[in-house]
């Protein structure tokens, strides 16, 4: 086997197939070039995928100490990601008006720190 649940190697194509069974029915997830890609597709389909940790966040910028947070998806306290916005990062102090939208998480974290 491949070592991954729901992943098999197709002997004809040499590619890796991902599939799962729900309520006795097969759910086809597709062919993939590597067993890891197939395993990620399976994990996503069953809700077990954990994306890799975000890149290391800066602790200081523009002479300010930034407020780090492991609970925030951006790595910074008071900074949220809003992908539907032209500027995808938003900063806000708790219970206060918005500090604005920013192009990067670090820019938003600087606004929060000021």
PDB file of C-alpha atoms in Angstrom:
ATOM      1  CA  UNK A   1       0.000   0.000   0.000  1.00  0.00           C
ATOM      2  CA  UNK A   2       0.808   3.659  -0.018  1.00  0.00           C
ATOM      3  CA  UNK A   3       0.677   4.142   3.732  1.00  0.00           C
ATOM      4  CA  UNK A   4      -2.207   6.614   3.395  1.00  0.00           C
ATOM      5  CA  UNK A   5      -5.848   5.861   4.120  1.00  0.00           C
ATOM      6  CA  UNK A   6      -8.023   6.063   1.000  1.00  0.00           C
ATOM      7  CA  UNK A   7      -5.038   6.192  -1.378  1.00  0.00           C
ATOM      8  CA  UNK A   8      -4.048   3.463  -3.833  1.00  0.00           C
ATOM      9  CA  UNK A   9      -1.610   3.333  -6.722  1.00  0.00           C
ATOM     10  CA  UNK A  10      -3.143   2.651 -10.121  1.00  0.00           C
ATOM     11  CA  UNK A  11      -0.937  -0.008 -11.736  1.00  0.00           C
ATOM     12  CA  UNK A  12      -1.924   1.044 -15.262  1.00  0.00           C
ATOM     13  CA  UNK A  13      -1.218   4.771 -15.021  1.00  0.00           C
ATOM     14  CA  UNK A  14       1.239   4.794 -12.123  1.00  0.00           C
ATOM     15  CA  UNK A  15      -0.743   7.648 -10.583  1.00  0.00           C
ATOM     16  CA  UNK A  16      -2.315   7.691  -7.138  1.00  0.00           C
ATOM     17  CA  UNK A  17      -6.066   7.465  -6.679  1.00  0.00           C
ATOM     18  CA  UNK A  18      -7.970   8.903  -3.731  1.00  0.00           C
ATOM     19  CA  UNK A  19     -11.440   7.710  -2.800  1.00  0.00           C
ATOM     20  CA  UNK A  20     -13.598   7.297   0.252  1.00  0.00           C
ATOM     21  CA  UNK A  21     -16.752   5.467   1.164  1.00  0.00           C
ATOM     22  CA  UNK A  22     -19.731   7.298   2.684  1.00  0.00           C
ATOM     23  CA  UNK A  23     -22.845   5.377   3.621  1.00  0.00           C
ATOM     24  CA  UNK A  24     -21.648   2.398   1.623  1.00  0.00           C
ATOM     25  CA  UNK A  25     -21.174   4.483  -1.532  1.00  0.00           C
ATOM     26  CA  UNK A  26     -17.864   5.207  -3.182  1.00  0.00           C
ATOM     27  CA  UNK A  27     -16.891   8.872  -3.525  1.00  0.00           C
ATOM     28  CA  UNK A  28     -14.181   9.339  -6.140  1.00  0.00           C
ATOM     29  CA  UNK A  29     -11.710  12.135  -5.387  1.00  0.00           C
ATOM     30  CA  UNK A  30      -9.443  11.791  -8.398  1.00  0.00           C
ATOM     31  CA  UNK A  31      -5.978  10.843  -9.595  1.00  0.00           C
ATOM     32  CA  UNK A  32      -2.875  12.583  -8.297  1.00  0.00           C
ATOM     33  CA  UNK A  33       0.819  12.576  -9.189  1.00  0.00           C
ATOM     34  CA  UNK A  34       2.038  11.752  -5.670  1.00  0.00           C
ATOM     35  CA  UNK A  35       0.618   9.771  -2.767  1.00  0.00           C
ATOM     36  CA  UNK A  36       0.891  12.870  -0.561  1.00  0.00           C
ATOM     37  CA  UNK A  37      -1.315  14.929  -2.917  1.00  0.00           C
ATOM     38  CA  UNK A  38      -3.903  12.131  -2.885  1.00  0.00           C
ATOM     39  CA  UNK A  39      -3.731  11.900   0.920  1.00  0.00           C
ATOM     40  CA  UNK A  40      -4.313  15.654   1.254  1.00  0.00           C
ATOM     41  CA  UNK A  41      -7.371  15.378  -1.020  1.00  0.00           C
ATOM     42  CA  UNK A  42      -8.706  12.548   1.155  1.00  0.00           C
ATOM     43  CA  UNK A  43      -8.036  14.485   4.380  1.00  0.00           C
ATOM     44  CA  UNK A  44      -9.802  17.564   2.986  1.00  0.00           C
ATOM     45  CA  UNK A  45     -12.788  15.473   1.933  1.00  0.00           C
ATOM     46  CA  UNK A  46     -13.217  13.989   5.416  1.00  0.00           C
ATOM     47  CA  UNK A  47     -12.523  17.293   7.188  1.00  0.00           C
ATOM     48  CA  UNK A  48      -9.198  16.284   8.716  1.00  0.00           C
ATOM     49  CA  UNK A  49      -6.845  18.476   6.693  1.00  0.00           C
ATOM     50  CA  UNK A  50      -4.660  20.784   8.772  1.00  0.00           C
ATOM     51  CA  UNK A  51      -2.881  23.317   6.563  1.00  0.00           C
ATOM     52  CA  UNK A  52       0.781  23.941   7.231  1.00  0.00           C
ATOM     53  CA  UNK A  53       1.568  26.548   9.862  1.00  0.00           C
ATOM     54  CA  UNK A  54       1.781  30.094   8.524  1.00  0.00           C
ATOM     55  CA  UNK A  55       5.245  31.476   7.893  1.00  0.00           C
ATOM     56  CA  UNK A  56       7.046  32.900  10.876  1.00  0.00           C
ATOM     57  CA  UNK A  57       5.647  36.294  11.764  1.00  0.00           C
ATOM     58  CA  UNK A  58       7.698  39.413  12.393  1.00  0.00           C
ATOM     59  CA  UNK A  59       7.922  40.471  16.024  1.00  0.00           C
ATOM     60  CA  UNK A  60       8.966  44.046  15.282  1.00  0.00           C
ATOM     61  CA  UNK A  61       8.379  46.480  12.434  1.00  0.00           C
ATOM     62  CA  UNK A  62       8.888  50.221  12.038  1.00  0.00           C
ATOM     63  CA  UNK A  63      10.348  50.352  15.566  1.00  0.00           C
ATOM     64  CA  UNK A  64       7.177  48.902  17.126  1.00  0.00           C
ATOM     65  CA  UNK A  65       6.787  45.644  19.004  1.00  0.00           C
ATOM     66  CA  UNK A  66       4.016  43.703  17.250  1.00  0.00           C
ATOM     67  CA  UNK A  67       1.360  41.814  19.218  1.00  0.00           C
ATOM     68  CA  UNK A  68       1.615  38.128  18.323  1.00  0.00           C
ATOM     69  CA  UNK A  69      -1.273  35.694  18.702  1.00  0.00           C
ATOM     70  CA  UNK A  70      -1.341  31.959  18.108  1.00  0.00           C
ATOM     71  CA  UNK A  71      -5.164  32.141  18.137  1.00  0.00           C
ATOM     72  CA  UNK A  72      -5.351  34.552  15.176  1.00  0.00           C
ATOM     73  CA  UNK A  73      -5.056  32.942  11.752  1.00  0.00           C
ATOM     74  CA  UNK A  74      -2.692  35.734  10.700  1.00  0.00           C
ATOM     75  CA  UNK A  75      -0.370  35.323  13.671  1.00  0.00           C
ATOM     76  CA  UNK A  76      -1.119  38.857  14.929  1.00  0.00           C
ATOM     77  CA  UNK A  77      -3.557  40.040  17.590  1.00  0.00           C
ATOM     78  CA  UNK A  78      -6.290  42.283  16.165  1.00  0.00           C
ATOM     79  CA  UNK A  79      -5.535  41.319  12.556  1.00  0.00           C
ATOM     80  CA  UNK A  80      -7.952  39.288  10.456  1.00  0.00           C
ATOM     81  CA  UNK A  81      -7.821  38.144   6.848  1.00  0.00           C
ATOM     82  CA  UNK A  82     -10.612  39.259   4.531  1.00  0.00           C
ATOM     83  CA  UNK A  83      -9.811  37.710   1.119  1.00  0.00           C
ATOM     84  CA  UNK A  84     -12.846  39.251  -0.557  1.00  0.00           C
ATOM     85  CA  UNK A  85     -11.457  42.745   0.025  1.00  0.00           C
ATOM     86  CA  UNK A  86      -8.986  44.436  -2.351  1.00  0.00           C
ATOM     87  CA  UNK A  87      -6.739  44.926   0.699  1.00  0.00           C
ATOM     88  CA  UNK A  88      -6.999  41.504   2.354  1.00  0.00           C
ATOM     89  CA  UNK A  89      -5.929  42.272   5.952  1.00  0.00           C
ATOM     90  CA  UNK A  90      -8.027  44.163   8.470  1.00  0.00           C
ATOM     91  CA  UNK A  91      -6.958  45.607  11.849  1.00  0.00           C
ATOM     92  CA  UNK A  92      -9.306  46.386  14.729  1.00  0.00           C
ATOM     93  CA  UNK A  93      -8.886  47.091  18.430  1.00  0.00           C
ATOM     94  CA  UNK A  94     -11.355  45.117  20.520  1.00  0.00           C
ATOM     95  CA  UNK A  95     -14.622  47.090  20.840  1.00  0.00           C
ATOM     96  CA  UNK A  96     -13.242  50.016  18.806  1.00  0.00           C
ATOM     97  CA  UNK A  97     -13.774  51.213  15.240  1.00  0.00           C
ATOM     98  CA  UNK A  98     -11.763  49.619  12.464  1.00  0.00           C
ATOM     99  CA  UNK A  99      -8.161  50.716  12.031  1.00  0.00           C
ATOM    100  CA  UNK A 100      -8.472  50.018   8.317  1.00  0.00           C
ATOM    101  CA  UNK A 101      -7.601  47.509   5.626  1.00  0.00           C
ATOM    102  CA  UNK A 102      -4.042  46.732   4.614  1.00  0.00           C
ATOM    103  CA  UNK A 103      -2.133  44.886   1.907  1.00  0.00           C
ATOM    104  CA  UNK A 104      -0.153  42.688   4.319  1.00  0.00           C
ATOM    105  CA  UNK A 105      -0.633  41.224   7.780  1.00  0.00           C
ATOM    106  CA  UNK A 106       2.491  43.053   8.989  1.00  0.00           C
ATOM    107  CA  UNK A 107       1.081  46.446   7.855  1.00  0.00           C
ATOM    108  CA  UNK A 108      -2.135  45.702   9.741  1.00  0.00           C
ATOM    109  CA  UNK A 109      -0.170  44.571  12.827  1.00  0.00           C
ATOM    110  CA  UNK A 110       1.808  47.841  12.775  1.00  0.00           C
ATOM    111  CA  UNK A 111      -1.468  49.821  12.738  1.00  0.00           C
ATOM    112  CA  UNK A 112      -2.694  47.751  15.697  1.00  0.00           C
ATOM    113  CA  UNK A 113       0.574  48.331  17.590  1.00  0.00           C
ATOM    114  CA  UNK A 114       0.551  52.143  17.072  1.00  0.00           C
TER     115      UNK A 114
END
